[in-house]
Short mmCIF file of N, CA, C and O in Angstrom, two decimals:
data_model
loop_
_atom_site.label_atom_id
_atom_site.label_comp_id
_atom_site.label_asym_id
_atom_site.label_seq_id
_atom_site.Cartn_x
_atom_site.Cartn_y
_atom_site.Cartn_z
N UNK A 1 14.63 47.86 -59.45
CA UNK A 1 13.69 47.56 -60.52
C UNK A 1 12.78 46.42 -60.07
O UNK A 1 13.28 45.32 -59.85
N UNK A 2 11.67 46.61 -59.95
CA UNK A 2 10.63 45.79 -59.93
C UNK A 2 9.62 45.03 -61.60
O UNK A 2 9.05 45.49 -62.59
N UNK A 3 10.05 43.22 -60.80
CA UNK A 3 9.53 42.78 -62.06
C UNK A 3 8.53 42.32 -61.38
O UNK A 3 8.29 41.99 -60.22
N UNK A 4 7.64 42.42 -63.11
CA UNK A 4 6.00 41.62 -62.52
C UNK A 4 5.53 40.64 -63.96
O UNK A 4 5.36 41.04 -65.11
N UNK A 5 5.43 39.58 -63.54
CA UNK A 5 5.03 38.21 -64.18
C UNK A 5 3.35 37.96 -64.17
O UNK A 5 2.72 37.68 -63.15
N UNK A 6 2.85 38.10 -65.36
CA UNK A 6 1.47 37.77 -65.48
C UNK A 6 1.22 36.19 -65.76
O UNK A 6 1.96 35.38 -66.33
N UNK A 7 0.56 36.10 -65.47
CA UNK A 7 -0.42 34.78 -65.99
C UNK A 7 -1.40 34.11 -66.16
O UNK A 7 -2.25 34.55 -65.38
N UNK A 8 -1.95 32.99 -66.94
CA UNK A 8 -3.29 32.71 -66.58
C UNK A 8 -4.14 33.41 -68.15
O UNK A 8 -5.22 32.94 -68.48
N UNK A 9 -3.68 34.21 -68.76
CA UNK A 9 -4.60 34.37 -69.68
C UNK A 9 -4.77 33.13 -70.68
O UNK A 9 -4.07 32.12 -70.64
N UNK A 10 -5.77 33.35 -71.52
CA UNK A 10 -6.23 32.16 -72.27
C UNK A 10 -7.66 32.36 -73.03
O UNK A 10 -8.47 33.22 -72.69
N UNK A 11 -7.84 31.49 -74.04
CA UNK A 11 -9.08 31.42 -74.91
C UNK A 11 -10.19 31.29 -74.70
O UNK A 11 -10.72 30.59 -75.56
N UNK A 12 -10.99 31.71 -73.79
CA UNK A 12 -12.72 31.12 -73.46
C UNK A 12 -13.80 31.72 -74.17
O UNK A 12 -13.80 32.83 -74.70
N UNK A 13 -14.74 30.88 -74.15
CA UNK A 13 -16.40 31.13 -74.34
C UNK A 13 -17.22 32.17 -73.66
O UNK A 13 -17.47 32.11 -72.45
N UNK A 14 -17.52 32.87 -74.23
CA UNK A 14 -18.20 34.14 -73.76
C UNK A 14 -18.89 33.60 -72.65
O UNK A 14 -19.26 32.43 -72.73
N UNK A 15 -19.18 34.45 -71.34
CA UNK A 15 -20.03 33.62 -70.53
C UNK A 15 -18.60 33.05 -69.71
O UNK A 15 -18.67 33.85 -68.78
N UNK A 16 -17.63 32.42 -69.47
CA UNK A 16 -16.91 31.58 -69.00
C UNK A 16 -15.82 32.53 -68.38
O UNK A 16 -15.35 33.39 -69.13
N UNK A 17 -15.41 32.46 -67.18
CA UNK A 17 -14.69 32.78 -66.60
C UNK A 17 -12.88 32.74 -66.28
O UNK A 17 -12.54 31.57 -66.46
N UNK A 18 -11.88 33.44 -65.95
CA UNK A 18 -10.52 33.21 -65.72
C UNK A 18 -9.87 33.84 -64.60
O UNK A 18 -10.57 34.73 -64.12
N UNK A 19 -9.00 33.70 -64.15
CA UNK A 19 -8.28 34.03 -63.02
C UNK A 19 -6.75 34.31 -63.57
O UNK A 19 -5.99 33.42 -63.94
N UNK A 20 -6.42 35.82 -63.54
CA UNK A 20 -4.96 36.40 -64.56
C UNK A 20 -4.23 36.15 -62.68
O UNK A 20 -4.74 36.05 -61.57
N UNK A 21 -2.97 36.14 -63.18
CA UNK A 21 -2.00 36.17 -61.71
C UNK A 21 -0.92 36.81 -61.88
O UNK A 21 -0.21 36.48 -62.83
N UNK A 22 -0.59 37.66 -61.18
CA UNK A 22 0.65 38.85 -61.30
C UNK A 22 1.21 38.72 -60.04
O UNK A 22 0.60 39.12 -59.05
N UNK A 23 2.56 38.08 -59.95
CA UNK A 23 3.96 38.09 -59.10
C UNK A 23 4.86 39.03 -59.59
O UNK A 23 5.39 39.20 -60.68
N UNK A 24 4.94 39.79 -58.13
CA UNK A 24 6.11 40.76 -58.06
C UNK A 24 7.37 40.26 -57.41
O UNK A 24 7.40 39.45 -56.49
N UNK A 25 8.65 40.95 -58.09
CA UNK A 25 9.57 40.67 -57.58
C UNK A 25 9.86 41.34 -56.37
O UNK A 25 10.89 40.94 -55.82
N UNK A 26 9.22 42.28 -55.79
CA UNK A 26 8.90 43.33 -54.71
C UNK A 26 7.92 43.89 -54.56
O UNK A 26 7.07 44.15 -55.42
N UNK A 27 7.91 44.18 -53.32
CA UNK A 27 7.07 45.26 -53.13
C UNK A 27 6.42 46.34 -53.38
O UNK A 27 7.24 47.26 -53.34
N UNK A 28 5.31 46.75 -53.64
CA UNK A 28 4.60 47.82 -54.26
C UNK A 28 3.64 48.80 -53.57
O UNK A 28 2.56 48.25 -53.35
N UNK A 29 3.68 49.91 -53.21
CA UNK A 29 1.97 50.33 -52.76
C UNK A 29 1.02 49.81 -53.66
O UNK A 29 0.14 49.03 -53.29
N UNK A 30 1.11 50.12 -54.62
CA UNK A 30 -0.22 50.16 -55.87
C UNK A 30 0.09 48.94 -56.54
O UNK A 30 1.23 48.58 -56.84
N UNK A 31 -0.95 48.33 -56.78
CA UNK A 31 -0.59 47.27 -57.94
C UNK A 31 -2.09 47.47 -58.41
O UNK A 31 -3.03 47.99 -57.81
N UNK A 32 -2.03 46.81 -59.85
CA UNK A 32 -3.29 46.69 -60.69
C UNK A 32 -2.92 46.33 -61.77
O UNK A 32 -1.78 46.17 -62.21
N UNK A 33 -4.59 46.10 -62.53
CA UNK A 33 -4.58 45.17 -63.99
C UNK A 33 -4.74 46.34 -65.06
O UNK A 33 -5.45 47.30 -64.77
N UNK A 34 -4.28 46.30 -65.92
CA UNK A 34 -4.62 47.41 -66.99
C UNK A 34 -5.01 46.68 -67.90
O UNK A 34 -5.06 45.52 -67.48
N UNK A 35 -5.51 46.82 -69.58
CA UNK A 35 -6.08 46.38 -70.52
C UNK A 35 -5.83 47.30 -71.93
O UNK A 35 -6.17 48.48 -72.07
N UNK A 36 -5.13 46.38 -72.98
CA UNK A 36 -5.30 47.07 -74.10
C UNK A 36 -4.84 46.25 -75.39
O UNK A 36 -3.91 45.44 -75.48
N UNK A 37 -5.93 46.76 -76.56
CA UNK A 37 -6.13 45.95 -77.65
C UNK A 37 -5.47 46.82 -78.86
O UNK A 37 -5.11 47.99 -78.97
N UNK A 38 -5.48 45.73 -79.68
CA UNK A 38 -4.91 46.38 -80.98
C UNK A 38 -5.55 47.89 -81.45
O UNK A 38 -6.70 47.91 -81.90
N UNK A 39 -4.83 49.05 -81.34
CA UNK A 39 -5.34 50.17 -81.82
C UNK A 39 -6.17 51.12 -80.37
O UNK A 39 -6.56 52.29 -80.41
N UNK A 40 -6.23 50.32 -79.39
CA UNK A 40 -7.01 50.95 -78.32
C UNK A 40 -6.14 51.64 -77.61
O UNK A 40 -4.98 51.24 -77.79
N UNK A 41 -6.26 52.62 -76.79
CA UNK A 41 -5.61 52.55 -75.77
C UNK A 41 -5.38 52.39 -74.78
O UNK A 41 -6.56 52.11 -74.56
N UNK A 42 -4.69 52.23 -73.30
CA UNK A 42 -4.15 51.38 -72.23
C UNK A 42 -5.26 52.20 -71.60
O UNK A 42 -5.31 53.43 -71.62
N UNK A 43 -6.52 51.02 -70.81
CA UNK A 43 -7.21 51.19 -69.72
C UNK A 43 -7.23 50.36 -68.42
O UNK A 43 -7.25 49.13 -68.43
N UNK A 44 -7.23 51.31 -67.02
CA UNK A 44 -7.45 50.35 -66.14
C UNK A 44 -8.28 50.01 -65.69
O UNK A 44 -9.30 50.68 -65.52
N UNK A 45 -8.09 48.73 -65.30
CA UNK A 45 -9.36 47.86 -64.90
C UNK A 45 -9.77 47.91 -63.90
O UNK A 45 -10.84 48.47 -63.70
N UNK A 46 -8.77 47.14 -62.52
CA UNK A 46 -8.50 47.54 -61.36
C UNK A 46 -7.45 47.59 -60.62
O UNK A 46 -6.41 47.08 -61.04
N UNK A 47 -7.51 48.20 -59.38
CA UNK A 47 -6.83 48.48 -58.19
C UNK A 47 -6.42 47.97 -57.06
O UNK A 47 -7.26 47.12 -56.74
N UNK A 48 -5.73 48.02 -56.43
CA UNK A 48 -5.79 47.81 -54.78
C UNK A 48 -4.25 48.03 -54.30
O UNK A 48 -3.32 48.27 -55.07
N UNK A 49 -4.19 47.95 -53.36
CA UNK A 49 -3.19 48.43 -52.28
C UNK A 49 -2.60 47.84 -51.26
O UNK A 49 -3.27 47.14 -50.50
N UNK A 50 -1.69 47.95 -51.14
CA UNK A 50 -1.15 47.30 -49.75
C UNK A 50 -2.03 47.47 -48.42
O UNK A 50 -1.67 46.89 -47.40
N UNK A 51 -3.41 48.42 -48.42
CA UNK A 51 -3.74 48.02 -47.06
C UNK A 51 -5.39 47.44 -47.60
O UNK A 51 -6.43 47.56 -46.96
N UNK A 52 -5.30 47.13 -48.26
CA UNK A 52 -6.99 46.56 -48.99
C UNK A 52 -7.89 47.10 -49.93
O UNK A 52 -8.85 46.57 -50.47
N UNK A 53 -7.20 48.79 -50.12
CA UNK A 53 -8.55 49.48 -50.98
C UNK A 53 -8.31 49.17 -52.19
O UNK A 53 -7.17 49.16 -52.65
N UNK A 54 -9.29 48.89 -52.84
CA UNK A 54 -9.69 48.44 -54.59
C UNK A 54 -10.50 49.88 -54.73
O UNK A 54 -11.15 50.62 -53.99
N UNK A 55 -10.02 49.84 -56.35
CA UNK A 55 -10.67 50.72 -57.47
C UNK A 55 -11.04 49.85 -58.54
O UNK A 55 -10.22 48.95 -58.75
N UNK A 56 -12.36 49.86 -59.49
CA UNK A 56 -12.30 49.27 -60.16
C UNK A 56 -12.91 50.52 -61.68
O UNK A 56 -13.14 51.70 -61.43
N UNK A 57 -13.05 49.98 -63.01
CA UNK A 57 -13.08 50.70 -63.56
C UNK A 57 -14.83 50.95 -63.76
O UNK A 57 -15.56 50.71 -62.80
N UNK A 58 -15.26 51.30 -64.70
CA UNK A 58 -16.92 51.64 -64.29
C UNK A 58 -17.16 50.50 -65.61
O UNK A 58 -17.71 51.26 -66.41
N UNK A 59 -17.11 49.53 -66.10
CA UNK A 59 -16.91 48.96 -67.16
C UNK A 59 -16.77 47.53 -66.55
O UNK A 59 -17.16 46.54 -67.16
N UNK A 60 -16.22 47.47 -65.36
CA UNK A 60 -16.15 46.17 -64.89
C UNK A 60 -17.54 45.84 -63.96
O UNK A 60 -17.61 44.68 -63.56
N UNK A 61 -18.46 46.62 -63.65
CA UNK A 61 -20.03 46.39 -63.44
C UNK A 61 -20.13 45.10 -62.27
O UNK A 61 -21.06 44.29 -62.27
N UNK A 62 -19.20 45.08 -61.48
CA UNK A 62 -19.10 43.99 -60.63
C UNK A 62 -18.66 42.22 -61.15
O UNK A 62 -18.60 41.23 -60.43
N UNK A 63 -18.42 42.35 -62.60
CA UNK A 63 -17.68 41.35 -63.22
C UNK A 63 -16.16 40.73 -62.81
O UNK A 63 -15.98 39.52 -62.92
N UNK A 64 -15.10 41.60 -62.33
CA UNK A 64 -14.48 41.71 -62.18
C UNK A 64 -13.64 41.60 -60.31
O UNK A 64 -13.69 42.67 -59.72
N UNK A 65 -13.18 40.78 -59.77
CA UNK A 65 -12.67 41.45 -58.76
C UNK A 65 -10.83 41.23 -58.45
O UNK A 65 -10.05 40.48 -59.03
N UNK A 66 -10.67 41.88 -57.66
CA UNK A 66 -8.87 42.32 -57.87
C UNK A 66 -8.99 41.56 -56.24
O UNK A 66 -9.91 41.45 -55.42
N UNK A 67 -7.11 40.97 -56.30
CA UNK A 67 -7.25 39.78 -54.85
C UNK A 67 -5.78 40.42 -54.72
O UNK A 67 -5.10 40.71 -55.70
N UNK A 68 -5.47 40.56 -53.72
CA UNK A 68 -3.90 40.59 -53.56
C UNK A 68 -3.39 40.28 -52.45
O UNK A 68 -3.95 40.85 -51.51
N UNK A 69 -2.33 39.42 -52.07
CA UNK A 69 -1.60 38.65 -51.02
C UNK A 69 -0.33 39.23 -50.89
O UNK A 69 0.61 38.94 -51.63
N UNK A 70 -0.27 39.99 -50.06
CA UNK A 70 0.53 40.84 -49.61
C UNK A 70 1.83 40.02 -49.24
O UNK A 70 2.90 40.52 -49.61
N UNK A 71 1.88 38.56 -48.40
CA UNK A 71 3.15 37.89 -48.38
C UNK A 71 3.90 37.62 -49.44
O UNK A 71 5.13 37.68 -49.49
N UNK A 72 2.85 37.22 -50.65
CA UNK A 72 3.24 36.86 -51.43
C UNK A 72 3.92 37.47 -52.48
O UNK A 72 4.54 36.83 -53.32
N UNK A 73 3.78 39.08 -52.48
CA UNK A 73 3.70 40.05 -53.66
C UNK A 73 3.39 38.92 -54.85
O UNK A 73 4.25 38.40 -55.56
N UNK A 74 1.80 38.65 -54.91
CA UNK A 74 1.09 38.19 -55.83
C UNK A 74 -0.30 38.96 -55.79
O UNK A 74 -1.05 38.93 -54.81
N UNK A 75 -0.50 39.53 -56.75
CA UNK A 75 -1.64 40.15 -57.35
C UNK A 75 -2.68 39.47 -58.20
O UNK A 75 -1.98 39.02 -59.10
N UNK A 76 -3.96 39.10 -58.47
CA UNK A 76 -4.96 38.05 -58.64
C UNK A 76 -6.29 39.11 -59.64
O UNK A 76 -6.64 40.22 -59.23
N UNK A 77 -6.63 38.72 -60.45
CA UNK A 77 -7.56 39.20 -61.20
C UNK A 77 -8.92 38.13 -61.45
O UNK A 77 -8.70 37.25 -62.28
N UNK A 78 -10.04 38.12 -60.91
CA UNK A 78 -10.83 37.17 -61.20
C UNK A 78 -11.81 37.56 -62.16
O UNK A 78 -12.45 38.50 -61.69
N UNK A 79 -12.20 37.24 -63.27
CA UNK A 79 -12.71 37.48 -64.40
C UNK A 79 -14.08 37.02 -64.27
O UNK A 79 -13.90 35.84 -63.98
N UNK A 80 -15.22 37.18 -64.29
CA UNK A 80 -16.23 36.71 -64.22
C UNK A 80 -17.40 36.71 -65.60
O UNK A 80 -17.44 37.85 -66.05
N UNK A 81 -18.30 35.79 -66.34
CA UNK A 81 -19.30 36.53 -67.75
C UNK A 81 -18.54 37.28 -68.57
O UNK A 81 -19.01 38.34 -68.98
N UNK A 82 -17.08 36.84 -68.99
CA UNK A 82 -16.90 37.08 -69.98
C UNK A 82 -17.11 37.55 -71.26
O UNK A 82 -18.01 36.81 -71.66
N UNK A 83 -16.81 38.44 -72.29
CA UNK A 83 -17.69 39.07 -73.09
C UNK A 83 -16.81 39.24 -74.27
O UNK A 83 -15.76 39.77 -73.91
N UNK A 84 -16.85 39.00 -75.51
CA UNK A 84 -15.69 39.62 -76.88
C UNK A 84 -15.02 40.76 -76.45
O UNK A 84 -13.80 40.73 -76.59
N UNK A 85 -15.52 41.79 -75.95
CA UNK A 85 -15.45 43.06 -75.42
C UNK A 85 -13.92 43.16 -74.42
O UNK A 85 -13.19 44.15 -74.53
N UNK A 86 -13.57 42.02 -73.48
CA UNK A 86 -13.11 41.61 -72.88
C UNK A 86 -11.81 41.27 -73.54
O UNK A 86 -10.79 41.31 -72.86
N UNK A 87 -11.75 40.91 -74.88
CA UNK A 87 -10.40 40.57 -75.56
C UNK A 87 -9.54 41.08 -75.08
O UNK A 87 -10.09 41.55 -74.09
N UNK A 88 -8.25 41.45 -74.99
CA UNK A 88 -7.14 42.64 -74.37
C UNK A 88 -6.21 41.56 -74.08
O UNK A 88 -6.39 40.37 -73.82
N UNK A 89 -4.97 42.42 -74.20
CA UNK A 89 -3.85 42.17 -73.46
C UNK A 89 -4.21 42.72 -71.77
O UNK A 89 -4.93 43.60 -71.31
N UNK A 90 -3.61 42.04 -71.38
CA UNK A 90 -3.74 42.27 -69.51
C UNK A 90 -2.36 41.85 -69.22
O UNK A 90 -1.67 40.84 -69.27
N UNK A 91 -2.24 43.68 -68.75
CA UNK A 91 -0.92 43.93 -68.06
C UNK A 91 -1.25 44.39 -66.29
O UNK A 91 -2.10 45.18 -65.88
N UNK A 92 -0.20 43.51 -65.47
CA UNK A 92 -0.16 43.85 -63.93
C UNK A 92 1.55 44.96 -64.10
O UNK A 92 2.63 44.94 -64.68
N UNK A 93 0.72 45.85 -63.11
CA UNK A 93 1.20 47.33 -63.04
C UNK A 93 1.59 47.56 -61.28
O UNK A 93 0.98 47.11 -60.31
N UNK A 94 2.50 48.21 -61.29
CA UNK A 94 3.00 48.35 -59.74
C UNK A 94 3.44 49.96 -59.57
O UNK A 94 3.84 50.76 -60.41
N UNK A 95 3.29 50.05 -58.71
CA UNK A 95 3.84 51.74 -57.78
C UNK A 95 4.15 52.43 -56.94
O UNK A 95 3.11 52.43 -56.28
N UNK A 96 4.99 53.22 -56.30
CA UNK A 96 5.03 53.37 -54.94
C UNK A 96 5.70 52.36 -53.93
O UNK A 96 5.45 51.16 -53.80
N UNK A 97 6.41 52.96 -53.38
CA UNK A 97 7.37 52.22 -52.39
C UNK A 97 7.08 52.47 -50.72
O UNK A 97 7.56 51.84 -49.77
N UNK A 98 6.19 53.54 -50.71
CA UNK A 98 5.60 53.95 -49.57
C UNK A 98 4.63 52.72 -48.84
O UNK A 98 4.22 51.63 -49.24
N UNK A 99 4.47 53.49 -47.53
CA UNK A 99 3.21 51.86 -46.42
C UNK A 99 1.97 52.37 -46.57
O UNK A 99 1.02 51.65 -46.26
N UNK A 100 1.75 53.67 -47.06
CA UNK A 100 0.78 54.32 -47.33
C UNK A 100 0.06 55.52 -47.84
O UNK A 100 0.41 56.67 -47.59
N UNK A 101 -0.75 55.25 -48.44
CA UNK A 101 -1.27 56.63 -48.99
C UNK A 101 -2.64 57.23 -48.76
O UNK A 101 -3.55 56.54 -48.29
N UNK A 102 -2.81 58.46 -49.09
CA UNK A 102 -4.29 59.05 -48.49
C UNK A 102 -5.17 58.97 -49.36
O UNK A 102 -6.26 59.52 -49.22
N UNK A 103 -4.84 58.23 -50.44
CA UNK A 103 -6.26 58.22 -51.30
C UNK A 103 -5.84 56.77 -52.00
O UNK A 103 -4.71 56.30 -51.86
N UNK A 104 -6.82 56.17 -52.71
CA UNK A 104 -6.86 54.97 -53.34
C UNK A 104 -5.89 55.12 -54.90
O UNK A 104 -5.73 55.93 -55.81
N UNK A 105 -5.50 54.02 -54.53
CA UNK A 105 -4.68 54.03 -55.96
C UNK A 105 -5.53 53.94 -57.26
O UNK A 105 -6.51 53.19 -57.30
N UNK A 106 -5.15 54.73 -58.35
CA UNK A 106 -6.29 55.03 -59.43
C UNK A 106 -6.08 53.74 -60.93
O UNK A 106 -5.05 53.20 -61.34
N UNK A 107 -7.20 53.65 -61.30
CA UNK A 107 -7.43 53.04 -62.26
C UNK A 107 -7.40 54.32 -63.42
O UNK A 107 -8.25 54.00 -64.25
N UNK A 108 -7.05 55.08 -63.65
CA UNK A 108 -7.83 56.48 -64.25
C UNK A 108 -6.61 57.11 -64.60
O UNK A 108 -6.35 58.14 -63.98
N UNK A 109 -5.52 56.60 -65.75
CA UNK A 109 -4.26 56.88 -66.07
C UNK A 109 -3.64 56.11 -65.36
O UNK A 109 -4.21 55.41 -64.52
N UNK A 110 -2.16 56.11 -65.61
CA UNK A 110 -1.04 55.04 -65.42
C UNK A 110 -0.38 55.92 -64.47
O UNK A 110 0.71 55.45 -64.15
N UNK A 111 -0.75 57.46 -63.71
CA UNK A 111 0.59 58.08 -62.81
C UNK A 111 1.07 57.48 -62.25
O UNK A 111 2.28 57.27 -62.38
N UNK A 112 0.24 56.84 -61.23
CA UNK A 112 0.48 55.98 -59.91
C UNK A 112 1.54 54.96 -60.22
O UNK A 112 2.25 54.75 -59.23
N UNK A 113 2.03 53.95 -61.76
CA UNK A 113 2.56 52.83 -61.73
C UNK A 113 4.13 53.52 -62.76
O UNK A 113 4.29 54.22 -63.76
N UNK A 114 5.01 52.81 -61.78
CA UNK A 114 6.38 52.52 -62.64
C UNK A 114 6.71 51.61 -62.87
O UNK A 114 7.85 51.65 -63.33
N UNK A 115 6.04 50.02 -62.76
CA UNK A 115 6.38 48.98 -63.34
C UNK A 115 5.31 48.12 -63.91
O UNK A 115 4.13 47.98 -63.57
N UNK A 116 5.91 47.65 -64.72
CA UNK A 116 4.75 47.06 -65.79
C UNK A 116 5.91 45.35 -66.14
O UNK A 116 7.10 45.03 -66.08
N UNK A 117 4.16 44.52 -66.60
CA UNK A 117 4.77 42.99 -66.44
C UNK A 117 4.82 43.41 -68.43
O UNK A 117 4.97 44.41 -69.13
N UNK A 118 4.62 42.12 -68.58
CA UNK A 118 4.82 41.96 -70.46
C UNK A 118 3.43 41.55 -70.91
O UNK A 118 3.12 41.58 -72.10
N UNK A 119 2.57 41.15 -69.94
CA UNK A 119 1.05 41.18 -70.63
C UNK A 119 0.43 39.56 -71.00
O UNK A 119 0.90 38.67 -71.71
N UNK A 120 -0.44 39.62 -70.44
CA UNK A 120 -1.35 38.12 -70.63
C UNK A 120 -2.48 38.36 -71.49
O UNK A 120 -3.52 38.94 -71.18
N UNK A 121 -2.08 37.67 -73.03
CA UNK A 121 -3.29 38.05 -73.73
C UNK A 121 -4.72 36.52 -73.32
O UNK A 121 -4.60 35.30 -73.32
N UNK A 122 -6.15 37.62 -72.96
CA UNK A 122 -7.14 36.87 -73.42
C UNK A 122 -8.30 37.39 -74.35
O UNK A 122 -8.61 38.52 -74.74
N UNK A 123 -8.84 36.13 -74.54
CA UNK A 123 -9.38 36.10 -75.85
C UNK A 123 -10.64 35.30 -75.62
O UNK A 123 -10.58 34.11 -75.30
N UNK A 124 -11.84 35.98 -75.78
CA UNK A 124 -13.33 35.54 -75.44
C UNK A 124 -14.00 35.37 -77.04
O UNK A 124 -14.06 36.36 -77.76
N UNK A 125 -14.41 34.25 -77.43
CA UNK A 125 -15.26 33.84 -78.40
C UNK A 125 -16.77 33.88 -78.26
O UNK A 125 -17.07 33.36 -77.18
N UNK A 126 -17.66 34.23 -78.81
CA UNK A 126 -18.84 34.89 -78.81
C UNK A 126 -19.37 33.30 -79.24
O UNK A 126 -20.56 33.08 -79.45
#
């Protein structure tokens, strides 16, 4: 069983930026950030992989970029222009035990992930 510890969410000003942080207790092919609000349902944000490839969602418009340190099994979300829109719980998601795969791990449903952290809520004020 793989655990994953979020952190870093918090209250900002639209416009203002954050950095979420997801530690695994292991190893993962896939890791990523997902997002979801009261009544919404679970979307992902972004991607990446044990050998560098990122996915991101079409919503993150280059706002967004995904960091991951492979020694560390620590996963990194950098938030950029913040927006109300942006509110969500933010959950880091893991998958795959494999060194590699032939296509990029997807933001586009949850197949790819069997572990999930407990969620970093943030919260953007307009």
């Amino acid at each position: 069983q793989v655990h994953l510890v979020e952190s870093g969410g918090a209250s900002v000003d639209a416009g203002q930026s954050l950095r979420l942080t997801c530690i695994a207790s292991e190893y993962t092919y896939c890791t990523a950030w997902f997002r979801q609000g009261p009544g919404k349902e679970r979307e992902g944000v972004a991607a990446m992989d044990s050998d560098g490839r990122t996915s991101y969602a079409d919503f993150v418009k280059g706002r967004f970029t995904v960091v991951r340190d492979n020694d560390k099994n620590t996963l990194y979300l950098q938030m950029t222009n913040l927006t109300p829109d942006d509110i969500d719980v933010y959950y880091c998601a893991g998958g795959g035990q494999e060194q590699s795969w032939s296509r990029n791990c997807s933001v586009v449903g949850d197949s790819d992930y069997n572990y999930w952290g407990q969620g970093t809520q943030v919260t953007v004020s307009s």
